[in-house]
Coordinates of C-alpha atoms and ligand atoms in Angstrom, one line a residue:
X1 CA 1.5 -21.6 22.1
X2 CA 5.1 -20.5 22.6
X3 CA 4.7 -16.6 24.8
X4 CA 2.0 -16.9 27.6
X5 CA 2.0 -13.5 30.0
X6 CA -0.1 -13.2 33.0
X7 CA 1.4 -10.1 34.2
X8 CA 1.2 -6.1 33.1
X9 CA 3.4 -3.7 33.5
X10 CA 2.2 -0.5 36.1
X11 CA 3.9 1.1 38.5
X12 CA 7.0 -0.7 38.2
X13 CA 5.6 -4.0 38.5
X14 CA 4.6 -6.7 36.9
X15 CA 0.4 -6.6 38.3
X16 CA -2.3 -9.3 38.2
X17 CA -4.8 -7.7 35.7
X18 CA -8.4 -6.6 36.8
X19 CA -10.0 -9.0 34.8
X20 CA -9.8 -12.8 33.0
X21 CA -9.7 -11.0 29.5
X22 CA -6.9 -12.0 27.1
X23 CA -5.9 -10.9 24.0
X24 CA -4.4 -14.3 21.4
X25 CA -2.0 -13.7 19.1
X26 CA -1.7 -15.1 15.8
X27 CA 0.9 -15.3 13.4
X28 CA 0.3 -13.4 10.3
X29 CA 2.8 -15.8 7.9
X30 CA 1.3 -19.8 9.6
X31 CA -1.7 -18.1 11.0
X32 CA -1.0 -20.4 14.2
X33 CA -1.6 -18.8 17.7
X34 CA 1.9 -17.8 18.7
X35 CA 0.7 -16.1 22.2
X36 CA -1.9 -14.2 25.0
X37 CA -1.0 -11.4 27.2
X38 CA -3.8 -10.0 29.6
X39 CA -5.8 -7.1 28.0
X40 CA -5.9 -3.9 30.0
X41 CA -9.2 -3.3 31.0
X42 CA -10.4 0.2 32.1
X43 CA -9.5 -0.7 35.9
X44 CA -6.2 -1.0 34.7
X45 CA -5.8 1.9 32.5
X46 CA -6.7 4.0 35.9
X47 CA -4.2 2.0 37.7
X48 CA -1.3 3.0 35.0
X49 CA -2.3 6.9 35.0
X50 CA -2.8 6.8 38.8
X51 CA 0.8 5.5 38.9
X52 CA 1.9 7.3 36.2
X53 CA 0.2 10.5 37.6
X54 CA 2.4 9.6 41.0
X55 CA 5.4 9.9 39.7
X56 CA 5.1 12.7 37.4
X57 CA 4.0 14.9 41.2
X58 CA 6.4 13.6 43.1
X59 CA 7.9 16.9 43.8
X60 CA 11.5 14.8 44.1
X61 CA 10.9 12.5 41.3
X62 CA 11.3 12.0 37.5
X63 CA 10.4 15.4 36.2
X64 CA 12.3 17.1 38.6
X65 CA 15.8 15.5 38.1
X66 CA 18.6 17.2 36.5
X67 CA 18.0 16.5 32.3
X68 CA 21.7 14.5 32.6
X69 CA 20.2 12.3 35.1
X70 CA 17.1 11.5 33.0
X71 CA 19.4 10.6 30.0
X72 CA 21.6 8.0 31.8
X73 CA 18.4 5.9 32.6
X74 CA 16.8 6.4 28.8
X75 CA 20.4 5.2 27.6
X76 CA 20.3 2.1 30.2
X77 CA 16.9 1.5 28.1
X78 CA 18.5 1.5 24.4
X79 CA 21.0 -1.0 26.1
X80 CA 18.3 -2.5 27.3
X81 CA 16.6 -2.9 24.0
X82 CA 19.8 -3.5 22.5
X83 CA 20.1 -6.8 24.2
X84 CA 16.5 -7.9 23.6
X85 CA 16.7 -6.9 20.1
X86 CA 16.7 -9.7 17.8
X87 CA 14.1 -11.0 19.9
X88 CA 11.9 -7.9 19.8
X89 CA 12.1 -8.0 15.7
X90 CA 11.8 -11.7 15.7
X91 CA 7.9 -11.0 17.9
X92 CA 6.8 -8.0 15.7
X93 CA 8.1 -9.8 12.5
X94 CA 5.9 -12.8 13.5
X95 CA 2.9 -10.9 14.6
X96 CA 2.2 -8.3 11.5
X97 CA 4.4 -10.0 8.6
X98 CA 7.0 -7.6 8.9
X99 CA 10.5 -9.0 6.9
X100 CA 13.0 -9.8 9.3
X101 CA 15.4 -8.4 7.5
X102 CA 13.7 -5.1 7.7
X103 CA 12.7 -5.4 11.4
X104 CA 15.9 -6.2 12.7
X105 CA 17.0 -3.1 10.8
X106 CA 14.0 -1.1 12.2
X107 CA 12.4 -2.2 14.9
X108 CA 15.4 -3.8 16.5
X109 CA 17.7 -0.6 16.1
X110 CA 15.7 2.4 15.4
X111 CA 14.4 2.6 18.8
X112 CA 17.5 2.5 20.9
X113 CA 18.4 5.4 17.9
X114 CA 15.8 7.9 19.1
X115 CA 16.1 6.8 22.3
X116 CA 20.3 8.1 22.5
X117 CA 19.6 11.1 20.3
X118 CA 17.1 12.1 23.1
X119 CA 19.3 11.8 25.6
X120 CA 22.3 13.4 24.2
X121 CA 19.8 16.4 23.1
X122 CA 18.2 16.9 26.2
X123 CA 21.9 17.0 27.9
X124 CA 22.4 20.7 26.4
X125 CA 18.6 21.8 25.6
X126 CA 18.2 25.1 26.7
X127 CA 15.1 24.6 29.4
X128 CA 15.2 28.1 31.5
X129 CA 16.2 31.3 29.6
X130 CA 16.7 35.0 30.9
X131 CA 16.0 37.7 29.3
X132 CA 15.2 41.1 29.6
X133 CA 12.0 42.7 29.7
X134 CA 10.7 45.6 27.4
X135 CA 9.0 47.3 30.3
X136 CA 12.2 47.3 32.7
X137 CA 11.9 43.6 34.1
X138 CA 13.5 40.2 33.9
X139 CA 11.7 37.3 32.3
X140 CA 12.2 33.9 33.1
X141 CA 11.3 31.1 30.4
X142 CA 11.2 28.0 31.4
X143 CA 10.2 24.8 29.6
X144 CA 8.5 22.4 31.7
X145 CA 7.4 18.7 31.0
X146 CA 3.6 18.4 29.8
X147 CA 2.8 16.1 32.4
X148 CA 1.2 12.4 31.7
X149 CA 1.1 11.3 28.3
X150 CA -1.1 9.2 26.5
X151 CA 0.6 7.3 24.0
X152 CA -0.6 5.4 21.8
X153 CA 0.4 3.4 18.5
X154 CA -0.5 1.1 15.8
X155 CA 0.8 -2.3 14.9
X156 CA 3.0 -1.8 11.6
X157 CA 6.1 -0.5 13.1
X158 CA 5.0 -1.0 17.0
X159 CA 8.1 -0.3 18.9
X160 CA 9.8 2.3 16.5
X161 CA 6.4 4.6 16.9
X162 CA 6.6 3.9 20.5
X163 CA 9.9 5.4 20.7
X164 CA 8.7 8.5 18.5
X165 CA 6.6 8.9 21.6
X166 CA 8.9 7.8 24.6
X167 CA 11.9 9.2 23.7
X168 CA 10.8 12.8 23.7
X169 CA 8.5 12.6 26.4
X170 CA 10.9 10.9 28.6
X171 CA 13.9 13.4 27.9
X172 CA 11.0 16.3 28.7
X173 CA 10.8 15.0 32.0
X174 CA 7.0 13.7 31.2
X175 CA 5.6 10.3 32.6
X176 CA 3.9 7.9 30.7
X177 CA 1.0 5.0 30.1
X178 CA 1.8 3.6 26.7
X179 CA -1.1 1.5 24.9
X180 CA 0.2 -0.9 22.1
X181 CA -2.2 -1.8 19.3
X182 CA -3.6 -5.6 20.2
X183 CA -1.8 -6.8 17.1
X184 CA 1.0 -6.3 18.7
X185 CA 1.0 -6.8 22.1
X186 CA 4.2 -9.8 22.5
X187 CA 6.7 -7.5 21.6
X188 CA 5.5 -4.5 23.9
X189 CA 6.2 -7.1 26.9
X190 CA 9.7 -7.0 26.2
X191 CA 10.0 -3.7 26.1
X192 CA 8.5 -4.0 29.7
X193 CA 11.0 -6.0 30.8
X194 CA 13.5 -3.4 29.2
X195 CA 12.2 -0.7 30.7
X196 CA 11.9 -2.6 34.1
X197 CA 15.8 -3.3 33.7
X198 CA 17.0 0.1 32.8
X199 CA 15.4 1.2 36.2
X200 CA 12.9 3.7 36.0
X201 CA 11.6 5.0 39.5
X202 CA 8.0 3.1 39.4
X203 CA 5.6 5.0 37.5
X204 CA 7.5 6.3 34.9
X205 CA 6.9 3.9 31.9
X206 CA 3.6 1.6 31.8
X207 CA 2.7 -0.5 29.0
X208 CA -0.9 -1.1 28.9
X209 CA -2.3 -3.6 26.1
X210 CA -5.2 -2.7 24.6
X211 CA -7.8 -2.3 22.4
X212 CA -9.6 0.3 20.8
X213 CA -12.0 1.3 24.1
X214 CA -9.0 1.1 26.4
X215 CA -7.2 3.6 23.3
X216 CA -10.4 5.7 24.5
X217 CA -10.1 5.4 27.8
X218 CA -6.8 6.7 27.8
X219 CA -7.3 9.7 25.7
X220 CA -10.3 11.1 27.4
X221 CA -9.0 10.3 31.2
X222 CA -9.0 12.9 34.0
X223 CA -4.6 11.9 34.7
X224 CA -3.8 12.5 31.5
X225 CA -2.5 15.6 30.4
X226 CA -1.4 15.1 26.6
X227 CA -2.0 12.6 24.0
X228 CA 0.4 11.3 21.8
X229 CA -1.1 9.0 19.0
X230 CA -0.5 7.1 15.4
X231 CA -2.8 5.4 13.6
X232 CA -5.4 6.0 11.0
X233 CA -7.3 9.5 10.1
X234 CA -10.4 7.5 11.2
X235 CA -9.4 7.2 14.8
X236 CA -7.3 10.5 15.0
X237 CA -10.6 12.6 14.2
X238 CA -12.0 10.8 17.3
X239 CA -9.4 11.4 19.1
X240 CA -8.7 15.3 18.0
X241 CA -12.9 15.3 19.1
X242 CA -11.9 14.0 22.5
X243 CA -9.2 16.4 23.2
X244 CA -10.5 19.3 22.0
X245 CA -13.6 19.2 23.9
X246 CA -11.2 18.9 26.5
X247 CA -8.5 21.3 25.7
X248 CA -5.8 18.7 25.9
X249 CA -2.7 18.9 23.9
X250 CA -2.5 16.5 21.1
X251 CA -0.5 14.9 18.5
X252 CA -1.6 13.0 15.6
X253 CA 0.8 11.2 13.2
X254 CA -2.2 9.7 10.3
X255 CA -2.5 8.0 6.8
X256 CA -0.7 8.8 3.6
X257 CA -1.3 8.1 0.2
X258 CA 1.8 10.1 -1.1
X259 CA 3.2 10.7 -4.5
X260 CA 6.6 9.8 -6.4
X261 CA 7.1 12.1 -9.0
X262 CA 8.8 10.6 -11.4
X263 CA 10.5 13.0 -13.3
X264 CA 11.2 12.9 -17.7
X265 CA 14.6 13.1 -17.1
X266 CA 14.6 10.1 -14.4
X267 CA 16.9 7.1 -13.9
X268 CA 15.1 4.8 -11.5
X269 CA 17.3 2.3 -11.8
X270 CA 20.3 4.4 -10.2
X271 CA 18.5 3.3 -6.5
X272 CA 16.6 0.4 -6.3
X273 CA 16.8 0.0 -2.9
X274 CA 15.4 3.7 -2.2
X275 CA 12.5 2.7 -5.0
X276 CA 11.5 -0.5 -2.7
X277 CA 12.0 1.4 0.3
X278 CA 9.7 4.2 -0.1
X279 CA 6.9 2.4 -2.4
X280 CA 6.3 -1.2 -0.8
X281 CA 8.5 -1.5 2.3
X282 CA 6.6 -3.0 5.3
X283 CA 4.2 -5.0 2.7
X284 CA 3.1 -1.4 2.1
X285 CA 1.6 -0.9 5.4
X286 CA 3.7 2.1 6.1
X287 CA 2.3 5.5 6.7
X288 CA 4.4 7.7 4.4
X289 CA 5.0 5.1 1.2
X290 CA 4.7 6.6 -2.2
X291 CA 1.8 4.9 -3.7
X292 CA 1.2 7.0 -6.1
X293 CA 3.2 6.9 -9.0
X294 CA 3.5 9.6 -11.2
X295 CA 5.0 8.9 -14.8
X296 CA 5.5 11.5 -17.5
X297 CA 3.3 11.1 -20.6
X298 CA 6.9 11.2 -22.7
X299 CA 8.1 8.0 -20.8
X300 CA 4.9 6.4 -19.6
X301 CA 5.2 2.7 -21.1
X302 CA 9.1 2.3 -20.1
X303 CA 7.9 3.6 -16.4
X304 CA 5.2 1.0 -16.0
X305 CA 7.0 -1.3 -17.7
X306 CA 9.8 -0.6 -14.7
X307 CA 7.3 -0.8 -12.0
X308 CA 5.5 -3.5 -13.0
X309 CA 8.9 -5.5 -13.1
X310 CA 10.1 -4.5 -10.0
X311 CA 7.0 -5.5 -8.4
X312 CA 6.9 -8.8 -9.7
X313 CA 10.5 -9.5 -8.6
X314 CA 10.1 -9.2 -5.2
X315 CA 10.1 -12.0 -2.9
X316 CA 7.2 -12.9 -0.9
X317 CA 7.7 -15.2 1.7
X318 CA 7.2 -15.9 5.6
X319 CA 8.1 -13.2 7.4
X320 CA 10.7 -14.9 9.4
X321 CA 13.0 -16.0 6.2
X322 CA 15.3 -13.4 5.7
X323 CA 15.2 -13.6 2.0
X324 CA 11.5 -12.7 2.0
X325 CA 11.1 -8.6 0.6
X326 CA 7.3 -9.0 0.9
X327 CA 5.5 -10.4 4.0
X328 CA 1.8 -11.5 4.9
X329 CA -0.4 -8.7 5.6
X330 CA -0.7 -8.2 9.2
X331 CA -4.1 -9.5 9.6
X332 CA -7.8 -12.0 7.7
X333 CA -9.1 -7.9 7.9
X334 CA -6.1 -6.6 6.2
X335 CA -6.3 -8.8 3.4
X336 CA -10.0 -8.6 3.0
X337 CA -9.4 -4.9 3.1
X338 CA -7.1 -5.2 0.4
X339 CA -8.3 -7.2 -1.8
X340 CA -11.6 -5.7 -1.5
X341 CA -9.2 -1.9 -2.9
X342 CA -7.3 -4.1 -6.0
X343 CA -11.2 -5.1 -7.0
X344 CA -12.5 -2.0 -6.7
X345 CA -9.4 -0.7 -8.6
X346 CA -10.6 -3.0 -11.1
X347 CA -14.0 -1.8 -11.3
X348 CA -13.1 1.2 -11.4
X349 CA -11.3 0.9 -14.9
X350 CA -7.5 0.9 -13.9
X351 CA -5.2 -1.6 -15.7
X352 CA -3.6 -4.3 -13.6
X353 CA 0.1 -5.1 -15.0
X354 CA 1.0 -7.5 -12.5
X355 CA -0.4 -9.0 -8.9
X356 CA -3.8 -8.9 -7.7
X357 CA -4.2 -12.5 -6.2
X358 CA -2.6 -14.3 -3.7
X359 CA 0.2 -15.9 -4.5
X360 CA 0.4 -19.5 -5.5
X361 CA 2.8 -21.0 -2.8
X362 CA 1.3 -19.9 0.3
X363 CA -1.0 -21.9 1.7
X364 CA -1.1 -20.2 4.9
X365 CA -0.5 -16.6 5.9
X366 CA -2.0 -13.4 5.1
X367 CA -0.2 -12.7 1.7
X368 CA -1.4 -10.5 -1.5
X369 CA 0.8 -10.6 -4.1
X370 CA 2.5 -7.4 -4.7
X371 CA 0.8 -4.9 -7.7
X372 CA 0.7 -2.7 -9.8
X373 CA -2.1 -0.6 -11.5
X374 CA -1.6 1.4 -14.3
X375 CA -3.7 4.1 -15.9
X376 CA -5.0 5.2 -12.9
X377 CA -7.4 7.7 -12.6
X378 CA -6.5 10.1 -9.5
X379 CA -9.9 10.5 -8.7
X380 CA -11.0 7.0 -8.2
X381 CA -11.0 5.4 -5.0
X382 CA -7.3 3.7 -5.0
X383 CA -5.8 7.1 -5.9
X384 CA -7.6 8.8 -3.3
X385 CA -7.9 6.2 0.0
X386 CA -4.7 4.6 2.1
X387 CA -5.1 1.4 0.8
X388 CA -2.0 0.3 3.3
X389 CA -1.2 -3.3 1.4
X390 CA 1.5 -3.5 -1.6
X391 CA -0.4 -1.6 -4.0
X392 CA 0.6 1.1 -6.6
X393 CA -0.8 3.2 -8.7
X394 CA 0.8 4.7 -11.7
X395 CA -1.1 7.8 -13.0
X396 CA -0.4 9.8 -16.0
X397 CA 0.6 13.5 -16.5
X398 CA 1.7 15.9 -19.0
X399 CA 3.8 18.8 -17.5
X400 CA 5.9 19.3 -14.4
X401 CA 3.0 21.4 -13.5
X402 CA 0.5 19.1 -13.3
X403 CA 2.8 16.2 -11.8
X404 CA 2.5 19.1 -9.0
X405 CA -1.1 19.3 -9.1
X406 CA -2.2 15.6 -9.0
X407 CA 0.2 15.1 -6.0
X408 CA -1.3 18.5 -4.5
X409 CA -4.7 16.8 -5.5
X410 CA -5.1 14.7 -1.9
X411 CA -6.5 14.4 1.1
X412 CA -3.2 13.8 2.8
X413 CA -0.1 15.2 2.9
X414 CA 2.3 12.9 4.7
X415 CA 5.4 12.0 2.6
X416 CA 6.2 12.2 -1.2
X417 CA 9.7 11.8 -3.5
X418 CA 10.7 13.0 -6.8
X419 CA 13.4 11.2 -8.5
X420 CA 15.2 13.2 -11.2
X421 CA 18.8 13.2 -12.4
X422 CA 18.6 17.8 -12.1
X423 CA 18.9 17.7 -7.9
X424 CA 17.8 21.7 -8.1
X425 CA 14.7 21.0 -10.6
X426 CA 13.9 18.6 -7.8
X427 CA 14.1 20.2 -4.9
X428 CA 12.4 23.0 -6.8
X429 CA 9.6 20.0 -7.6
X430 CA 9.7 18.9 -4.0
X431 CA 9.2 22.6 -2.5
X432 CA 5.9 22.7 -4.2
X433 CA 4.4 19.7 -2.6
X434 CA 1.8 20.2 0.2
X435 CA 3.3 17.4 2.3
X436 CA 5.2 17.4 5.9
X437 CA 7.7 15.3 4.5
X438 CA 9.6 14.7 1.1
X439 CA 13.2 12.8 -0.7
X440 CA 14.5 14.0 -3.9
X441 CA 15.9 10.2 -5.6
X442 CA 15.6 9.1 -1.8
X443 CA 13.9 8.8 1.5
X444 CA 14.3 8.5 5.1
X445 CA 12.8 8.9 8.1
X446 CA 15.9 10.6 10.3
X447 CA 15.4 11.0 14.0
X448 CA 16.7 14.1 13.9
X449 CA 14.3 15.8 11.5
X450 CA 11.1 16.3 12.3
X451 CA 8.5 13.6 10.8
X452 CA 4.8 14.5 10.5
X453 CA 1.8 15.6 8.2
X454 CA -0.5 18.3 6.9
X455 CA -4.2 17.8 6.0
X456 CA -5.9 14.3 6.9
X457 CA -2.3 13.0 7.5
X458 CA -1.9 14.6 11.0
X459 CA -1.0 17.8 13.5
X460 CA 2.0 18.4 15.3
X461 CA 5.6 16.7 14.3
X462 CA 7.4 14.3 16.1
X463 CA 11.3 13.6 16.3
X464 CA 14.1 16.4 15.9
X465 CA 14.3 18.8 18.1
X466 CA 11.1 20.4 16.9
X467 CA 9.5 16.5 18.5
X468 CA 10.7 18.0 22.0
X469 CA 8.3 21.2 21.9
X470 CA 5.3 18.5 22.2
X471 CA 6.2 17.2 25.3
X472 CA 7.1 20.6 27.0
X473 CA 5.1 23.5 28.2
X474 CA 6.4 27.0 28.9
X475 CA 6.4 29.0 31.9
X476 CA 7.1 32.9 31.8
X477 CA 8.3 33.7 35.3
X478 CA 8.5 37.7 35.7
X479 CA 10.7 39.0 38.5
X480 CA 12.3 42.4 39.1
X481 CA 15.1 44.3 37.6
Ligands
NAD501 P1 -6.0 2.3 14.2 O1 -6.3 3.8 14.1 O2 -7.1 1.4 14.0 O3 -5.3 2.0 15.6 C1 -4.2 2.6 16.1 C2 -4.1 2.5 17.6 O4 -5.2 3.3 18.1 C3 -4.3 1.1 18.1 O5 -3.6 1.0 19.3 C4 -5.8 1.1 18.4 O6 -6.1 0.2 19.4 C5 -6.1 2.6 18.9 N1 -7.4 3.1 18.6 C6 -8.2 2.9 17.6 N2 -9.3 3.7 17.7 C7 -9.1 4.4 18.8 C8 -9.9 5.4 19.4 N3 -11.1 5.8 18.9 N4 -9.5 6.0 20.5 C9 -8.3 5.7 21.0 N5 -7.5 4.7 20.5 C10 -7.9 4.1 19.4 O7 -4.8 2.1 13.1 P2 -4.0 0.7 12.8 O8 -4.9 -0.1 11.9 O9 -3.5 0.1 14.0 O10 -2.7 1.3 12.0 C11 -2.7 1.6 10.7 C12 -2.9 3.1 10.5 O11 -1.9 3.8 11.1 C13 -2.8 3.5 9.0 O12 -3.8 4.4 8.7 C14 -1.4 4.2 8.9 O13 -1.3 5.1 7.9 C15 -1.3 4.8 10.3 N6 0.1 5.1 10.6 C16 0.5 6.4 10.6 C17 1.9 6.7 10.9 C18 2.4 8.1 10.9 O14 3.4 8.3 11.5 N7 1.7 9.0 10.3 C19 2.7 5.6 11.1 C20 2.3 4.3 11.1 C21 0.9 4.1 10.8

């Protein structure tokens, strides 16, 4: 076992934990234990908001300080990162199957990313406004940090959803306790070290690895003044139960199961790189993929005929080979979830056109192969459930009208592209669709647009300037003429 911690990160310190427990981790491509890091029990998730707590009331400390000040120290972080970042992708690439050519992209860049646009935005925010009054006074308006944030993420894209969280909240002027998903734990202990370099007065950043009832513990505690959390529509309706008993500000980033609408008058093979991006990047276990395909009645055989290629010409591999497109799944449960969708998808009447096993070649790791159903019904269960594996579905329709409708026809509302060669017909497409986020023949996740979902995919937005809002809280101050 290469990575053994015995240390957390609270306070700004590296603390024995309160108990023995440990969490292993094991590669998702050789399925070898790679590494343990203590697991945060509750003692210790009262430790991290008590110091947490500390620092955001310290009536000198880290909320207090001029915005400009706050920035220098979030930059020293993205230089921190910066350094550790082939290491960082290297760790999460390892632990949930994750390319390495896509996590050195992502999760050792995109970080830093947020991190610098932060800073430079909170440099000229506009946090206390005058104006005047209608009934002859002044009016102060002042945006204040939240307080202690709960944040806490899933294992696909660990750091980069991290830093959806920590950037805003830190530029805010907020304090935080930051729980990682225990798939991936290894690469949050860098980011300790990071944030330990950049020089943080104690308190500020704790990292807190943890499972689901430390996830819990977290949300519901008497410190904490907002939660912050991604992850599946499962856990976000326990957690939006949690917080509203309690009245505390929450945001939830959730599943997809978004649409591409593939337009009649479509040339998918303009962007090939966009297609693989938004439909199977991550092994498919990313929130806002388009796994729905879409495909016009007048062009239906080329379209799965174009899917079904380009999903059989990717290449699976371990994670760590920077050839490999396709990864292992992140996890045995993964797979067995998975699989268990492409049978049910088979049950359920659809046509497979390529994939559905495991792919000969890989003896060890987590892998499905990567597939393609066609003649999919949209209400059966792989049209209608995150199946979060490399899994599409191509379903048939008639008019532009009733593209609309079946992509309306969902119980999230997360992402979503339309790919066309008429850019108005489809933004005029993409304006229709009941989603917090959409590409026309493209799509990105920009840290300086807001990212979220409506219906079971989420409240709230992170990232842009509109992420900011979430970690502030207003105060009208009234004084006199
Ligand atoms: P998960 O909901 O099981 O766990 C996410 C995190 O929450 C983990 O850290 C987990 O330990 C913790 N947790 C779980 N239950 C909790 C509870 N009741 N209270 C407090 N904490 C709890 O999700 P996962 O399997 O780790 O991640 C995959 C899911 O995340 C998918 O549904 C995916 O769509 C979603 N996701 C959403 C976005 C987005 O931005 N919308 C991005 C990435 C992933």
């Amino acid at each position: 076992m290469d990575l053994v911690y015995e240390s957390l990160y609270i306070g700004g310190k590296w603390v024995a934990p309160a108990s023995a427990r440990a969490i292993e981790v094991v590669s998702a491509s050789t399925e070898e234990v790679i590494g343990r890091v203590p697991e945060a029990v509750e003692a210790d998730i009262d430790a991290a908001v008590a110091a947490a707590r500390a620092a955001f009331d310290d009536p000198v400390g880290w909320s207090s300080w001029e915005p400009g000040e706050r920035a220098a120290v979030m930059e020293r972080l993205a230089v921190a990162l910066d350094a550790r970042a082939g290491e960082i992708a290297r760790r999460v690439s390892s632990q949930n199957g994750l390319p390495i050519s896509i996590a050195n992209a992502v999760e050792g860049g995109f970080p830093q990313l947020i991190l610098r646009y932060y800073a430079g935005l909170i440099r000229t925010a506009v946090l206390d406004e005058a104006r005047d009054g209608l009934l002859g006074g002044k009016v102060r308006v002042r945006r204040t940090p939240v307080g202690v944030v709960g944040a806490i993420v899933p294992w696909n894209l660990p750091m980069t959803l991290a830093a959806f969280k920590l950037g805003p909240a830190l530029a805010a002027g907020c304090t935080l306790v930051l729980k990682p998903s225990p798939g991936t734990v290894l690469d949050a202990q860098l980011f300790a070290e990071a944030v330990d370099e950049a020089g943080f007065p104690p308190g500020v950043v704790n990292v807190v690895q943890s499972g689901r009832e430390g996830g819990a513990h977290l949300v519901s505690h008497p410190g904490v003044d907002k939660v912050a959390f991604t992850g599946s529509t499962a856990a976000g309706r326990q957690i939006a139960e949690t917080c509203g008993r309690l009245l505390r500000p929450v945001t939830l980033e959730l599943g997809g199961k978004s649409a591409a609408i593939v337009l009649d008058d479509a040339d998918l093979t303009a962007n090939p790189q966009d297609l693989f991006l938004s439909t199977m990047v991550n092994n498919g276990q990313t929130c806002h993929l388009t796994t729905r395909i879409l495909a016009p009645a007048s062009r239906y055989d080329e379209i799965v005929e174009t899917f079904t290629g380009f999903a059989a010409s990717l290449a699976v591999g371990d994670a760590l080979d920077p050839a490999t497109q396709i990864g292992p799944l992140a996890s045995a449960a993964q797979r067995e979830r998975v699989e268990g969708y492409i049978a049910k998808g088979l049950a359920e009447g659809a046509r497979l056109t390529t994939g559905g096993g495991r792919p000969a070649g890989q003896s060890r790791g987590w892998f499905v192969e990567p597939t393609v159903f066609a003649d999919v019904d949209n209400h059966s269960t792989i049209a209608r459930e995150e199946i979060f594996g490399p899994v599409l579905s191509i379903i048939k329709y008639e008019t532009d009208e009733e593209a609309i409708a079946i992509a309306n026809d969902s119980p999230y509302g997360l992402g979503g592209t339309v790919w066309t060669t008429d850019p108005a017909r489809g933004q005029a497409v993409a304006s229709r669709i009941r989603t917090g986020t959409i590409g026309v023949n493209t799509y990105t996740v920009d840290p300086a647009a807001p990212f979220g979902g409506v219906k079971d995919s989420g409240l709230g937005r992170e990232l842009g300037p509109e992420g900011l809002t979430a970690y502030q809280a207003l105060q009208t101050m009234h004084l006199p003429s």
